[in-house]
Amino acid sequence: MDAASETPVGTLPGEESPEMDLSHRFSKRELALLYEEVLYTIRHRLGKPEHHHVADVQELYAYVQKAFGMDAEEHSVIMQQVKELESPIFCLKATVKEAKGILGKDVSGFSDPYCLLGIEAKSQEPAHPDHKKRMKAVVKDLIPEDQIHRTQVISQTLSPVWDETFILEFEDMETASFHLDMWDSDMVESVRHKLGELTDLHGLKRIFKDARKDKGQDDFLGNVVLRLKDLHCWDDQWYQLEPRTETYPNRGQCHLQFLLTHKKRATTSSRTQPSYTVHRHLLQQLVSYEILQHQAGSIAWDGELSRHASTVLYLHATQKDLSDFHQVMAQWLAYSKLYQSLEFNSSCLLHQITSIEYQWVQERLRPEQKEELAESFQSLLTYGVSLIRRYRIIFPLSVPRSTERLQSLLRVLVQMCKMKAFHELCTLSPDLPQMVSTALKSGTTEWFHMKKQHLKPMVKSMEENGKALSRLLLEVIGDLQQCQKIWNKFFINTLKLNLFSIAYLELESLVAEHVQEQLREVGSSMSKPTAESLFQLYMNLQELYQMKGFLPKRDGPLALSNFHQWFKEAVPQWLQKAYTIALERAQRAVQMDQLMPFGEHNKHSTSTVDLSTCYAQIVKTWQQLNWPDPEEAFMIMVKLVEDMCKIALMYCRLIKERAEALSLNEQNEGEAANRLEKGIARHIQQLSSSNDTREPEDSIIPLMKFLESELQYLNEHLVQENFKSLLTLLWHHTLALLSAAAEQQIPSAQCYKKLHCALKSLELCFHAEGCGLPLETLHTAAFLSLEAHLALCSATSRKLIQKYFSNRIQQQLDTSSEKYGAVTIKALYRPSEQKLRVEVLNAVNLIPLDSNGLSDPFVQLTLEPRHEFPEVVARTTQCKRNELHPLFDEAFDFLIPPEKCRQEGACLLLTVFDYDTLGANDLEGEAFFPLCHLPGLDTDEDQADAGRVPQTRLPLTHPKPTGDEILRLLESRKGDKEAQAFVKLRKQRAKQSKEME
């Protein structure tokens, strides 16, 4: 159970309980006698175990040894003593309740039933040859006459009710059996009397039958035979009446109740103490152990006993023949006593309260039991009220289920005080609501003084005292909010008590007294820090006073009614502080103002926005004061308006001076910016026009040195805001210069590399590892476009060719239209042979290029880029005459290493031509298959079945006739033969393209 559940009186929450001594309620001698009693109970167990009880005796011995805290030696000694004790007298407490559906043996159709019952010392096992005969034998033939018990005769009925109880003793549970015979009592009557009762032919038949038997002989109605070892400790059920003959097999049922008990138990406790007391002590010991076991596992005990404890207590109660009422009484006394020393939920007591109230009959208790019960009521009431008095500590909201535990305790106390037993036994029945109300008042006072002591400042100065008072007020306000929102409903629902009203009136009075006492020490000479510390106290008092709105109607003023008068000397200093703070903030705002519009839709500068915030803070101070006296409130308002006017005049003067200063700074900044712009433009021009063969990193050194010296000077002579503004302007200007240089016709990629290196270096310079412009400012759309352009222009020709095929592969993947037709292939790579196998299956929907409306298509297969596959020659399929849907079904093998397939832009180019005999072949279309997607490329083993390779349908495309950027770059490199050859081939394809401009 959690640490903040119901705690014993005198134990503070958070303190550890005493050691887990299971015998803390009994002396060592008393515990030993009680242990002897429980061992004796287990040793002489009677009856078949219930399904929910523990059947193993050794398990029960081990359990009680732990529950009583006995070591092996102590257990062995007491166990030996128990074995030497005389066994008890075993008894079967049999109650014959009623019967139904029995045979009617009299002329009237009814019977006069009675029962004979007893115990046969030696039962007949089913295997015995005479078993059937013995089962039909009557009680008076099996059991001695002095051991036979007889019920009353119930006249003229077929559903007799006896409800008679008999105590039957026996010695051996294993061999004994219970016998019950039911007879119809017959008295001698005249024939005339019997004829008078005759109602039908069956009655006449009975008259003739009676005439043949002896006078006064009773009729057998049925019997019940049970082996005692088949009975539970307590049984209550209907049993079938068995016949002696098969004439009438259905003879009705008999309702019997059995209880296996002891007589003359030899234990000291049984001989010297009442059974009720011994059972209560045993219950107390086992329950305390159960609770401590749950606490050790940090689990809350819910009142449910373990199977072992339930078994032991059940055996003891039945063997001692304790009534249900006395068992409930024992539970109440044990639980209510343990509740005051161990931690568990008080809801466990509700069951006992309900049971006692339901079964209450005062005459069933002896005087000492009445006194004991009355004492338990008074003790629990006193203890429960003490917990309620300290509910803030015992039931803190920081601990889960605290509200449920307090609610349960209140319900237990209320139900207990409503009990008939409580009113009859407690001569001075207390007024529970009055007791709780008094306890809550005293508990609230104790809590307040405890908090006051806890928050007492270490250094006794007026400033620290003011802060301590404010913290104390916050604690009080928080407590009252909890009372009002959480706790109050529980007290109103159970006791009709308004907890908030009780706590508020008590705390309000205590706070007023304490604050006035502290403020009297301040006197009229109040320092500025002291006055400032009292402002928070004033607002806290105001919040506390406003909570009076939750009180029910009451007469008379509160102690806090005129609390504002206690702070009259501090008000001028509060107003002065509000003025000083607003003035300083307005001055700082003017210093930081760049006289630029604040936001896209706001025409005001930043200082104007800050000034309005200063005014809003002054208005908030006025609202926080909420001074109740109208005349004094008017004077305060006048003072605040005057202060706002002073701030406005000061702001106008300072903003004028700021505008003049910024105008002068802009002139100086403009000269510096012009010098920087010219210098950057000169160095970039040199980079783009020089033909030196130095590395790009070496070429930009003069530009970076120039920037470093100039920017360092500006950083030292400009305020940070102006410096960053200048950096932003310079960055946009530099991007424009680099873009202009990149747009010129530059003969080689080396110059582009220099510009690209310059751009990346300038980015690092202007960012300055986070001390300059942020990356969001640097990475404009112009920067990203320029960076991509320079990266492309500075690439080698072969890199550009690879980039071109990568773009065409992406276009192929994005194409879904088949307006130029499509070609279907199957491609598979075999890693073991480093062989690419391509099957050209067919082409469909080709465009007609001959005059007859058809075409003569064939497919050319090449691996691109050519510089990656220089030794692989182009392959072609056969030409299919006059076809727009040719079926090729041809396979080609290419020897290529796998790493080449993974290169950027590596692809299989399938070009479909229309064969012309006289002129050049016409272009039907081309398709690009990326080699990086080849089936089998990324596996270690060859695919076993090439037939499972999926077909790939590739839409045919035409190159766009408009110049590609990469092709333009390659064309500009006049000295690069490889670039020129590639551009020439692609231009030939573009001329045959059917794509529109």
mmCIF file of N, CA, C and O in Angstrom, residues 345-402:
data_model
loop_
_atom_site.group_PDB
_atom_site.id
_atom_site.type_symbol
_atom_site.label_atom_id
_atom_site.label_comp_id
_atom_site.label_asym_id
_atom_site.label_seq_id
_atom_site.Cartn_x
_atom_site.Cartn_y
_atom_site.Cartn_z
ATOM 1 N N ASN A 345 -6.999 -0.226 3.422
ATOM 2 C CA ASN A 345 -8.132 0.611 3.048
ATOM 3 C C ASN A 345 -9.312 0.362 3.989
ATOM 4 O O ASN A 345 -9.688 -0.781 4.250
ATOM 5 N N SER A 346 -9.904 1.439 4.472
ATOM 6 C CA SER A 346 -10.987 1.324 5.446
ATOM 7 C C SER A 346 -12.248 0.703 4.849
ATOM 8 O O SER A 346 -13.144 0.293 5.593
ATOM 9 N N SER A 347 -12.346 0.618 3.526
ATOM 10 C CA SER A 347 -13.542 0.019 2.930
ATOM 11 C C SER A 347 -13.690 -1.455 3.320
ATOM 12 O O SER A 347 -14.777 -2.016 3.206
ATOM 13 N N CYS A 348 -12.599 -2.083 3.788
ATOM 14 C CA CYS A 348 -12.669 -3.477 4.231
ATOM 15 C C CYS A 348 -13.592 -3.627 5.441
ATOM 16 O O CYS A 348 -14.041 -4.742 5.742
ATOM 17 N N LEU A 349 -13.857 -2.531 6.177
ATOM 18 C CA LEU A 349 -14.691 -2.600 7.375
ATOM 19 C C LEU A 349 -16.184 -2.542 7.044
ATOM 20 O O LEU A 349 -17.010 -2.864 7.904
ATOM 21 N N LEU A 350 -16.548 -2.111 5.852
ATOM 22 C CA LEU A 350 -17.960 -1.925 5.529
ATOM 23 C C LEU A 350 -18.731 -3.242 5.550
ATOM 24 O O LEU A 350 -19.899 -3.276 5.945
ATOM 25 N N HIS A 351 -18.105 -4.319 5.111
ATOM 26 C CA HIS A 351 -18.794 -5.610 5.091
ATOM 27 C C HIS A 351 -19.185 -6.042 6.496
ATOM 28 O O HIS A 351 -20.314 -6.514 6.729
ATOM 29 N N GLN A 352 -18.270 -5.880 7.460
ATOM 30 C CA GLN A 352 -18.588 -6.277 8.843
ATOM 31 C C GLN A 352 -19.704 -5.407 9.424
ATOM 32 O O GLN A 352 -20.577 -5.895 10.140
ATOM 33 N N ILE A 353 -19.671 -4.093 9.118
ATOM 34 C CA ILE A 353 -20.715 -3.199 9.625
ATOM 35 C C ILE A 353 -22.081 -3.643 9.101
ATOM 36 O O ILE A 353 -23.062 -3.738 9.854
ATOM 37 N N THR A 354 -22.148 -3.932 7.811
ATOM 38 C CA THR A 354 -23.418 -4.361 7.216
ATOM 39 C C THR A 354 -23.897 -5.678 7.814
ATOM 40 O O THR A 354 -25.089 -5.843 8.123
ATOM 41 N N SER A 355 -22.974 -6.633 8.009
ATOM 42 C CA SER A 355 -23.350 -7.947 8.532
ATOM 43 C C SER A 355 -23.824 -7.852 9.976
ATOM 44 O O SER A 355 -24.812 -8.490 10.360
ATOM 45 N N ILE A 356 -23.142 -7.059 10.797
ATOM 46 C CA ILE A 356 -23.557 -6.907 12.201
ATOM 47 C C ILE A 356 -24.931 -6.254 12.264
ATOM 48 O O ILE A 356 -25.803 -6.665 13.043
ATOM 49 N N GLU A 357 -25.145 -5.244 11.444
ATOM 50 C CA GLU A 357 -26.431 -4.553 11.450
ATOM 51 C C GLU A 357 -27.554 -5.507 11.029
ATOM 52 O O GLU A 357 -28.646 -5.484 11.588
ATOM 53 N N TYR A 358 -27.277 -6.359 10.058
ATOM 54 C CA TYR A 358 -28.301 -7.276 9.544
ATOM 55 C C TYR A 358 -28.641 -8.355 10.566
ATOM 56 O O TYR A 358 -29.794 -8.774 10.684
ATOM 57 N N GLN A 359 -27.656 -8.837 11.312
ATOM 58 C CA GLN A 359 -27.868 -9.958 12.236
ATOM 59 C C GLN A 359 -27.981 -9.509 13.692
ATOM 60 O O GLN A 359 -27.987 -10.338 14.588
ATOM 61 N N TRP A 360 -28.076 -8.208 13.937
ATOM 62 C CA TRP A 360 -27.942 -7.718 15.306
ATOM 63 C C TRP A 360 -29.110 -8.144 16.207
ATOM 64 O O TRP A 360 -30.274 -7.884 15.911
ATOM 65 N N VAL A 361 -28.766 -8.836 17.265
ATOM 66 C CA VAL A 361 -29.684 -9.125 18.366
ATOM 67 C C VAL A 361 -28.853 -8.997 19.643
ATOM 68 O O VAL A 361 -27.959 -9.802 19.896
ATOM 69 N N GLN A 362 -29.162 -7.974 20.468
ATOM 70 C CA GLN A 362 -28.300 -7.666 21.603
ATOM 71 C C GLN A 362 -28.198 -8.828 22.585
ATOM 72 O O GLN A 362 -27.152 -9.067 23.195
ATOM 73 N N GLU A 363 -29.306 -9.600 22.698
ATOM 74 C CA GLU A 363 -29.338 -10.670 23.698
ATOM 75 C C GLU A 363 -28.388 -11.813 23.345
ATOM 76 O O GLU A 363 -28.120 -12.680 24.185
ATOM 77 N N ARG A 364 -27.872 -11.863 22.122
ATOM 78 C CA ARG A 364 -26.978 -12.941 21.734
ATOM 79 C C ARG A 364 -25.572 -12.739 22.291
ATOM 80 O O ARG A 364 -24.723 -13.619 22.165
ATOM 81 N N LEU A 365 -25.295 -11.592 22.881
ATOM 82 C CA LEU A 365 -23.956 -11.296 23.392
ATOM 83 C C LEU A 365 -23.934 -11.309 24.908
ATOM 84 O O LEU A 365 -24.889 -10.884 25.572
ATOM 85 N N ARG A 366 -22.829 -11.784 25.454
ATOM 86 C CA ARG A 366 -22.610 -11.727 26.894
ATOM 87 C C ARG A 366 -22.170 -10.317 27.268
ATOM 88 O O ARG A 366 -21.730 -9.546 26.407
ATOM 89 N N PRO A 367 -22.266 -9.943 28.536
ATOM 90 C CA PRO A 367 -21.920 -8.572 28.936
ATOM 91 C C PRO A 367 -20.510 -8.165 28.522
ATOM 92 O O PRO A 367 -20.287 -7.040 28.068
ATOM 93 N N GLU A 368 -19.535 -9.094 28.693
ATOM 94 C CA GLU A 368 -18.167 -8.712 28.344
ATOM 95 C C GLU A 368 -18.011 -8.513 26.834
ATOM 96 O O GLU A 368 -17.213 -7.689 26.383
ATOM 97 N N GLN A 369 -18.812 -9.254 26.031
ATOM 98 C CA GLN A 369 -18.761 -9.059 24.588
ATOM 99 C C GLN A 369 -19.367 -7.725 24.184
ATOM 100 O O GLN A 369 -18.883 -7.040 23.289
ATOM 101 N N LYS A 370 -20.444 -7.342 24.842
ATOM 102 C CA LYS A 370 -21.042 -6.032 24.579
ATOM 103 C C LYS A 370 -20.055 -4.911 24.904
ATOM 104 O O LYS A 370 -19.907 -3.939 24.139
ATOM 105 N N GLU A 371 -19.381 -5.060 26.042
ATOM 106 C CA GLU A 371 -18.415 -4.037 26.439
ATOM 107 C C GLU A 371 -17.266 -3.944 25.422
ATOM 108 O O GLU A 371 -16.816 -2.859 25.067
ATOM 109 N N GLU A 372 -16.813 -5.120 24.957
ATOM 110 C CA GLU A 372 -15.730 -5.161 23.985
ATOM 111 C C GLU A 372 -16.152 -4.513 22.667
ATOM 112 O O GLU A 372 -15.393 -3.755 22.047
ATOM 113 N N LEU A 373 -17.375 -4.781 22.226
ATOM 114 C CA LEU A 373 -17.869 -4.199 20.981
ATOM 115 C C LEU A 373 -18.024 -2.686 21.100
ATOM 116 O O LEU A 373 -17.653 -1.935 20.197
ATOM 117 N N ALA A 374 -18.574 -2.231 22.234
ATOM 118 C CA ALA A 374 -18.728 -0.796 22.452
ATOM 119 C C ALA A 374 -17.376 -0.096 22.453
ATOM 120 O O ALA A 374 -17.216 0.996 21.879
ATOM 121 N N GLU A 375 -16.385 -0.722 23.092
ATOM 122 C CA GLU A 375 -15.041 -0.135 23.130
ATOM 123 C C GLU A 375 -14.454 -0.041 21.718
ATOM 124 O O GLU A 375 -13.785 0.943 21.374
ATOM 125 N N SER A 376 -14.706 -1.066 20.867
ATOM 126 C CA SER A 376 -14.181 -1.020 19.489
ATOM 127 C C SER A 376 -14.822 0.112 18.706
ATOM 128 O O SER A 376 -14.156 0.774 17.897
ATOM 129 N N PHE A 377 -16.131 0.358 18.933
ATOM 130 C CA PHE A 377 -16.796 1.475 18.260
ATOM 131 C C PHE A 377 -16.151 2.802 18.649
ATOM 132 O O PHE A 377 -15.828 3.630 17.793
ATOM 133 N N GLN A 378 -15.981 3.001 19.956
ATOM 134 C CA GLN A 378 -15.432 4.266 20.436
ATOM 135 C C GLN A 378 -13.988 4.452 19.959
ATOM 136 O O GLN A 378 -13.573 5.550 19.563
ATOM 137 N N SER A 379 -13.209 3.372 19.990
ATOM 138 C CA SER A 379 -11.803 3.456 19.591
ATOM 139 C C SER A 379 -11.677 3.809 18.113
ATOM 140 O O SER A 379 -10.883 4.684 17.734
ATOM 141 N N LEU A 380 -12.468 3.131 17.251
ATOM 142 C CA LEU A 380 -12.389 3.421 15.824
ATOM 143 C C LEU A 380 -12.890 4.830 15.517
ATOM 144 O O LEU A 380 -12.337 5.528 14.668
ATOM 145 N N LEU A 381 -13.918 5.256 16.231
ATOM 146 C CA LEU A 381 -14.443 6.601 16.014
ATOM 147 C C LEU A 381 -13.387 7.648 16.348
ATOM 148 O O LEU A 381 -13.153 8.592 15.589
ATOM 149 N N THR A 382 -12.738 7.480 17.506
ATOM 150 C CA THR A 382 -11.705 8.438 17.899
ATOM 151 C C THR A 382 -10.556 8.450 16.909
ATOM 152 O O THR A 382 -10.066 9.511 16.507
ATOM 153 N N TYR A 383 -10.141 7.254 16.498
ATOM 154 C CA TYR A 383 -9.023 7.162 15.559
ATOM 155 C C TYR A 383 -9.397 7.735 14.187
ATOM 156 O O TYR A 383 -8.621 8.465 13.572
ATOM 157 N N GLY A 384 -10.589 7.400 13.704
ATOM 158 C CA GLY A 384 -11.023 7.907 12.414
ATOM 159 C C GLY A 384 -11.115 9.421 12.394
ATOM 160 O O GLY A 384 -10.700 10.064 11.420
ATOM 161 N N VAL A 385 -11.636 10.008 13.465
ATOM 162 C CA VAL A 385 -11.735 11.468 13.532
ATOM 163 C C VAL A 385 -10.340 12.085 13.558
ATOM 164 O O VAL A 385 -10.102 13.159 12.974
ATOM 165 N N SER A 386 -9.392 11.407 14.225
ATOM 166 C CA SER A 386 -8.021 11.937 14.257
ATOM 167 C C SER A 386 -7.400 11.912 12.862
ATOM 168 O O SER A 386 -6.621 12.800 12.501
ATOM 169 N N LEU A 387 -7.725 10.892 12.049
ATOM 170 C CA LEU A 387 -7.233 10.861 10.670
ATOM 171 C C LEU A 387 -7.846 11.990 9.844
ATOM 172 O O LEU A 387 -7.168 12.630 9.039
ATOM 173 N N ILE A 388 -9.128 12.230 10.049
ATOM 174 C CA ILE A 388 -9.793 13.308 9.317
ATOM 175 C C ILE A 388 -9.197 14.660 9.712
ATOM 176 O O ILE A 388 -9.031 15.550 8.876
ATOM 177 N N ARG A 389 -8.872 14.780 10.984
ATOM 178 C CA ARG A 389 -8.260 16.036 11.452
ATOM 179 C C ARG A 389 -6.959 16.303 10.685
ATOM 180 O O ARG A 389 -6.635 17.446 10.379
ATOM 181 N N ARG A 390 -6.218 15.260 10.351
ATOM 182 C CA ARG A 390 -4.944 15.427 9.644
ATOM 183 C C ARG A 390 -5.053 14.939 8.196
ATOM 184 O O ARG A 390 -4.103 14.394 7.645
ATOM 185 N N TYR A 391 -6.216 15.135 7.575
ATOM 186 C CA TYR A 391 -6.437 14.572 6.241
ATOM 187 C C TYR A 391 -5.466 15.124 5.211
ATOM 188 O O TYR A 391 -5.125 14.467 4.226
ATOM 189 N N ARG A 392 -4.969 16.345 5.382
ATOM 190 C CA ARG A 392 -4.029 16.916 4.416
ATOM 191 C C ARG A 392 -2.720 16.127 4.372
ATOM 192 O O ARG A 392 -2.077 16.046 3.318
ATOM 193 N N ILE A 393 -2.335 15.558 5.513
ATOM 194 C CA ILE A 393 -1.083 14.797 5.595
ATOM 195 C C ILE A 393 -1.331 13.323 5.310
ATOM 196 O O ILE A 393 -0.556 12.666 4.606
ATOM 197 N N ILE A 394 -2.431 12.798 5.833
ATOM 198 C CA ILE A 394 -2.706 11.363 5.712
ATOM 199 C C ILE A 394 -3.175 11.010 4.303
ATOM 200 O O ILE A 394 -2.871 9.937 3.784
ATOM 201 N N PHE A 395 -3.917 11.914 3.659
ATOM 202 C CA PHE A 395 -4.480 11.638 2.326
ATOM 203 C C PHE A 395 -4.011 12.685 1.317
ATOM 204 O O PHE A 395 -4.835 13.416 0.755
ATOM 205 N N PRO A 396 -2.717 12.802 1.053
ATOM 206 C CA PRO A 396 -2.252 13.830 0.105
ATOM 207 C C PRO A 396 -2.678 13.485 -1.318
ATOM 208 O O PRO A 396 -2.690 12.327 -1.716
ATOM 209 N N LEU A 397 -3.015 14.505 -2.076
ATOM 210 C CA LEU A 397 -3.469 14.282 -3.447
ATOM 211 C C LEU A 397 -2.356 13.792 -4.359
ATOM 212 O O LEU A 397 -2.621 13.282 -5.446
ATOM 213 N N SER A 398 -1.115 13.938 -3.926
ATOM 214 C CA SER A 398 0.005 13.456 -4.733
ATOM 215 C C SER A 398 0.065 11.938 -4.777
ATOM 216 O O SER A 398 0.750 11.366 -5.620
ATOM 217 N N VAL A 399 -0.648 11.289 -3.856
ATOM 218 C CA VAL A 399 -0.643 9.825 -3.788
ATOM 219 C C VAL A 399 -1.927 9.315 -4.448
ATOM 220 O O VAL A 399 -3.017 9.804 -4.151
ATOM 221 N N PRO A 400 -1.824 8.330 -5.341
ATOM 222 C CA PRO A 400 -3.033 7.830 -6.021
ATOM 223 C C PRO A 400 -4.058 7.273 -5.040
ATOM 224 O O PRO A 400 -3.714 6.748 -3.985
ATOM 225 N N ARG A 401 -5.321 7.428 -5.404
ATOM 226 C CA ARG A 401 -6.479 6.864 -4.676
ATOM 227 C C ARG A 401 -6.667 7.492 -3.290
ATOM 228 O O ARG A 401 -7.394 6.945 -2.466
ATOM 229 N N SER A 402 -6.042 8.637 -3.006
ATOM 230 C CA SER A 402 -6.219 9.272 -1.697
ATOM 231 C C SER A 402 -7.671 9.695 -1.486
ATOM 232 O O SER A 402 -8.224 9.535 -0.388
#
